Amino acid sequence: MLTDKAIEKAKTTVRYSIGDVLHEHNDCVRIAYEWLDAQTKLKSANRKFRPLKHIIENWGGRYVSQTDVDLAAHLHPDIFGSYPYYNISSKLTRPSARRLSSIGEAGTQRYEEQPGSKTYASSEV
């Protein structure tokens, strides 16, 4: 689990993809980090556009800013690229809900996946 100290330190070194930096809560970065961690990593950045922040919000049940996703990618040792073109497969994996169990802010807002959504190609066990 990412510590507040690690997140705060990374906020001073990350290159954000947009100028307006917004972080509501460090748990938003943790939600994005867990989502990215569940994805299949590639050797090069993916060039397929996906609204990653919205996909992550719906999975995590809470608002996540684009800069939260930038920061989570910066902190993840296996992720590179820039939003939304990270080195993750375009065949997305729905992360296990267990990943959210220790994140207090997860599921606290009215974000949810649409029934029958075809966003994910597979689900994490």
PDB file of C-alpha atoms in Angstrom:
ATOM      1  CA  MET A   1       0.000   0.000   0.000  1.00  0.00           C
ATOM      2  CA  LEU A   2       1.284   3.432  -0.894  1.00  0.00           C
ATOM      3  CA  THR A   3       2.017   5.594   2.119  1.00  0.00           C
ATOM      4  CA  ASP A   4       0.939   9.219   2.432  1.00  0.00           C
ATOM      5  CA  LYS A   5       4.603  10.144   2.713  1.00  0.00           C
ATOM      6  CA  ALA A   6       5.481   8.437  -0.609  1.00  0.00           C
ATOM      7  CA  ILE A   7       2.508  10.074  -2.346  1.00  0.00           C
ATOM      8  CA  GLU A   8       3.333  13.535  -0.993  1.00  0.00           C
ATOM      9  CA  LYS A   9       6.981  13.195  -2.046  1.00  0.00           C
ATOM     10  CA  ALA A  10       5.983  12.044  -5.550  1.00  0.00           C
ATOM     11  CA  LYS A  11       3.733  15.090  -5.968  1.00  0.00           C
ATOM     12  CA  THR A  12       6.910  17.199  -6.085  1.00  0.00           C
ATOM     13  CA  THR A  13       8.617  15.127  -8.822  1.00  0.00           C
ATOM     14  CA  VAL A  14       5.868  13.971 -11.211  1.00  0.00           C
ATOM     15  CA  ARG A  15       5.367  15.531 -14.664  1.00  0.00           C
ATOM     16  CA  TYR A  16       1.634  16.084 -14.994  1.00  0.00           C
ATOM     17  CA  SER A  17      -0.160  15.726 -18.334  1.00  0.00           C
ATOM     18  CA  ILE A  18      -2.296  18.820 -17.692  1.00  0.00           C
ATOM     19  CA  GLY A  19      -1.666  22.173 -16.032  1.00  0.00           C
ATOM     20  CA  ASP A  20      -4.484  22.184 -13.478  1.00  0.00           C
ATOM     21  CA  VAL A  21      -3.311  19.869 -10.726  1.00  0.00           C
ATOM     22  CA  LEU A  22      -6.045  18.488  -8.489  1.00  0.00           C
ATOM     23  CA  HIS A  23      -5.709  15.903  -5.722  1.00  0.00           C
ATOM     24  CA  GLU A  24      -8.772  15.559  -3.460  1.00  0.00           C
ATOM     25  CA  HIS A  25      -7.443  12.696  -1.352  1.00  0.00           C
ATOM     26  CA  ASN A  26      -4.420  10.394  -1.389  1.00  0.00           C
ATOM     27  CA  ASP A  27      -6.797   7.418  -1.577  1.00  0.00           C
ATOM     28  CA  CYS A  28      -7.682   8.534  -5.117  1.00  0.00           C
ATOM     29  CA  VAL A  29      -4.049   7.937  -6.078  1.00  0.00           C
ATOM     30  CA  ARG A  30      -4.196   4.541  -4.343  1.00  0.00           C
ATOM     31  CA  ILE A  31      -7.339   3.591  -6.298  1.00  0.00           C
ATOM     32  CA  ALA A  32      -5.645   4.530  -9.586  1.00  0.00           C
ATOM     33  CA  TYR A  33      -2.451   2.698  -8.595  1.00  0.00           C
ATOM     34  CA  GLU A  34      -4.348  -0.525  -7.823  1.00  0.00           C
ATOM     35  CA  TRP A  35      -6.246  -0.310 -11.103  1.00  0.00           C
ATOM     36  CA  LEU A  36      -3.017   0.201 -13.077  1.00  0.00           C
ATOM     37  CA  ASP A  37      -1.320  -2.597 -11.160  1.00  0.00           C
ATOM     38  CA  ALA A  38      -3.972  -5.107 -12.305  1.00  0.00           C
ATOM     39  CA  GLN A  39      -3.439  -4.352 -15.998  1.00  0.00           C
ATOM     40  CA  THR A  40      -1.252  -6.406 -18.330  1.00  0.00           C
ATOM     41  CA  LYS A  41       1.957  -4.460 -18.957  1.00  0.00           C
ATOM     42  CA  LEU A  42       3.442  -4.056 -22.443  1.00  0.00           C
ATOM     43  CA  LYS A  43       6.973  -3.303 -23.592  1.00  0.00           C
ATOM     44  CA  SER A  44       5.864  -0.062 -25.241  1.00  0.00           C
ATOM     45  CA  ALA A  45       3.201   2.538 -24.656  1.00  0.00           C
ATOM     46  CA  ASN A  46      -0.259   1.756 -26.004  1.00  0.00           C
ATOM     47  CA  ARG A  47      -1.520   4.227 -28.620  1.00  0.00           C
ATOM     48  CA  LYS A  48      -5.222   3.431 -28.158  1.00  0.00           C
ATOM     49  CA  PHE A  49      -7.128   6.206 -26.420  1.00  0.00           C
ATOM     50  CA  ARG A  50      -9.200   5.177 -23.404  1.00  0.00           C
ATOM     51  CA  PRO A  51     -10.843   7.517 -20.876  1.00  0.00           C
ATOM     52  CA  LEU A  52      -8.821   5.873 -18.109  1.00  0.00           C
ATOM     53  CA  LYS A  53      -9.797   8.255 -15.314  1.00  0.00           C
ATOM     54  CA  HIS A  54     -13.495   7.538 -15.912  1.00  0.00           C
ATOM     55  CA  ILE A  55     -12.911   3.795 -16.094  1.00  0.00           C
ATOM     56  CA  ILE A  56     -10.935   3.937 -12.837  1.00  0.00           C
ATOM     57  CA  GLU A  57     -13.620   6.085 -11.148  1.00  0.00           C
ATOM     58  CA  ASN A  58     -16.325   3.598 -12.057  1.00  0.00           C
ATOM     59  CA  TRP A  59     -14.293   0.680 -10.726  1.00  0.00           C
ATOM     60  CA  GLY A  60     -13.219   2.484  -7.538  1.00  0.00           C
ATOM     61  CA  GLY A  61     -16.556   4.123  -6.759  1.00  0.00           C
ATOM     62  CA  ARG A  62     -15.012   7.541  -6.263  1.00  0.00           C
ATOM     63  CA  TYR A  63     -13.909  10.617  -8.196  1.00  0.00           C
ATOM     64  CA  VAL A  64     -10.314  10.300  -9.436  1.00  0.00           C
ATOM     65  CA  SER A  65      -8.618  13.200 -11.212  1.00  0.00           C
ATOM     66  CA  GLN A  66      -6.424  12.847 -14.264  1.00  0.00           C
ATOM     67  CA  THR A  67      -3.549  14.103 -12.129  1.00  0.00           C
ATOM     68  CA  ASP A  68      -4.235  11.288  -9.631  1.00  0.00           C
ATOM     69  CA  VAL A  69      -3.770   8.840 -12.509  1.00  0.00           C
ATOM     70  CA  ASP A  70      -0.584  10.666 -13.588  1.00  0.00           C
ATOM     71  CA  LEU A  71       0.766  10.374 -10.058  1.00  0.00           C
ATOM     72  CA  ALA A  72      -0.193   6.701  -9.685  1.00  0.00           C
ATOM     73  CA  ALA A  73       1.569   5.889 -12.961  1.00  0.00           C
ATOM     74  CA  HIS A  74       4.634   7.838 -11.816  1.00  0.00           C
ATOM     75  CA  LEU A  75       4.725   5.827  -8.577  1.00  0.00           C
ATOM     76  CA  HIS A  76       4.239   2.427 -10.234  1.00  0.00           C
ATOM     77  CA  PRO A  77       7.588   0.804 -11.048  1.00  0.00           C
ATOM     78  CA  ASP A  78       6.249  -1.025 -14.136  1.00  0.00           C
ATOM     79  CA  ILE A  79       4.237   1.777 -15.751  1.00  0.00           C
ATOM     80  CA  PHE A  80       5.591   4.327 -18.215  1.00  0.00           C
ATOM     81  CA  GLY A  81       4.165   6.645 -20.835  1.00  0.00           C
ATOM     82  CA  SER A  82       1.853   9.605 -20.352  1.00  0.00           C
ATOM     83  CA  TYR A  83      -1.888   9.842 -19.814  1.00  0.00           C
ATOM     84  CA  PRO A  84      -3.723   8.041 -21.372  1.00  0.00           C
ATOM     85  CA  TYR A  85      -1.011   6.252 -23.341  1.00  0.00           C
ATOM     86  CA  TYR A  86       0.617   3.998 -20.770  1.00  0.00           C
ATOM     87  CA  ASN A  87       2.252   0.658 -21.414  1.00  0.00           C
ATOM     88  CA  ILE A  88      -0.889  -1.319 -20.591  1.00  0.00           C
ATOM     89  CA  SER A  89      -2.802  -3.674 -22.843  1.00  0.00           C
ATOM     90  CA  SER A  90      -5.852  -2.334 -24.685  1.00  0.00           C
ATOM     91  CA  LYS A  91      -7.568  -5.517 -23.487  1.00  0.00           C
ATOM     92  CA  LEU A  92      -8.293  -4.179 -20.023  1.00  0.00           C
ATOM     93  CA  THR A  93      -8.577  -6.348 -16.932  1.00  0.00           C
ATOM     94  CA  ARG A  94     -11.270  -5.595 -14.332  1.00  0.00           C
ATOM     95  CA  PRO A  95      -9.311  -5.565 -11.056  1.00  0.00           C
ATOM     96  CA  SER A  96     -10.577  -7.608  -8.137  1.00  0.00           C
ATOM     97  CA  ALA A  97     -12.725  -5.700  -5.650  1.00  0.00           C
ATOM     98  CA  ARG A  98     -10.357  -7.015  -2.951  1.00  0.00           C
ATOM     99  CA  ARG A  99      -7.854  -4.397  -4.083  1.00  0.00           C
ATOM    100  CA  LEU A 100     -10.196  -1.713  -2.719  1.00  0.00           C
ATOM    101  CA  SER A 101     -10.804  -3.270   0.693  1.00  0.00           C
ATOM    102  CA  SER A 102      -8.062  -1.314   2.499  1.00  0.00           C
ATOM    103  CA  ILE A 103      -8.722   2.008   0.729  1.00  0.00           C
ATOM    104  CA  GLY A 104     -11.078   4.023   2.921  1.00  0.00           C
ATOM    105  CA  GLU A 105     -12.358   6.393   0.222  1.00  0.00           C
ATOM    106  CA  ALA A 106     -13.178   3.601  -2.268  1.00  0.00           C
ATOM    107  CA  GLY A 107     -16.881   3.273  -2.960  1.00  0.00           C
ATOM    108  CA  THR A 108     -17.803   6.480  -1.105  1.00  0.00           C
ATOM    109  CA  GLN A 109     -19.299   8.246  -4.130  1.00  0.00           C
ATOM    110  CA  ARG A 110     -21.902   7.343  -6.723  1.00  0.00           C
ATOM    111  CA  TYR A 111     -19.560   6.132  -9.451  1.00  0.00           C
ATOM    112  CA  GLU A 112     -20.298   2.650 -10.757  1.00  0.00           C
ATOM    113  CA  GLU A 113     -19.829   0.507 -13.825  1.00  0.00           C
ATOM    114  CA  GLN A 114     -22.739   0.276 -16.207  1.00  0.00           C
ATOM    115  CA  PRO A 115     -24.411  -3.155 -16.361  1.00  0.00           C
ATOM    116  CA  GLY A 116     -23.344  -4.997 -19.492  1.00  0.00           C
ATOM    117  CA  SER A 117     -20.343  -2.719 -20.007  1.00  0.00           C
ATOM    118  CA  LYS A 118     -17.804  -4.059 -22.494  1.00  0.00           C
ATOM    119  CA  THR A 119     -14.938  -2.038 -21.044  1.00  0.00           C
ATOM    120  CA  TYR A 120     -13.042  -5.089 -19.822  1.00  0.00           C
ATOM    121  CA  ALA A 121     -11.793  -8.116 -21.742  1.00  0.00           C
ATOM    122  CA  SER A 122     -11.211 -10.139 -18.550  1.00  0.00           C
ATOM    123  CA  SER A 123     -11.509 -10.016 -14.780  1.00  0.00           C
ATOM    124  CA  GLU A 124      -8.847 -10.496 -12.157  1.00  0.00           C
ATOM    125  CA  VAL A 125      -9.430 -13.505  -9.934  1.00  0.00           C
TER     126      VAL A 125
END
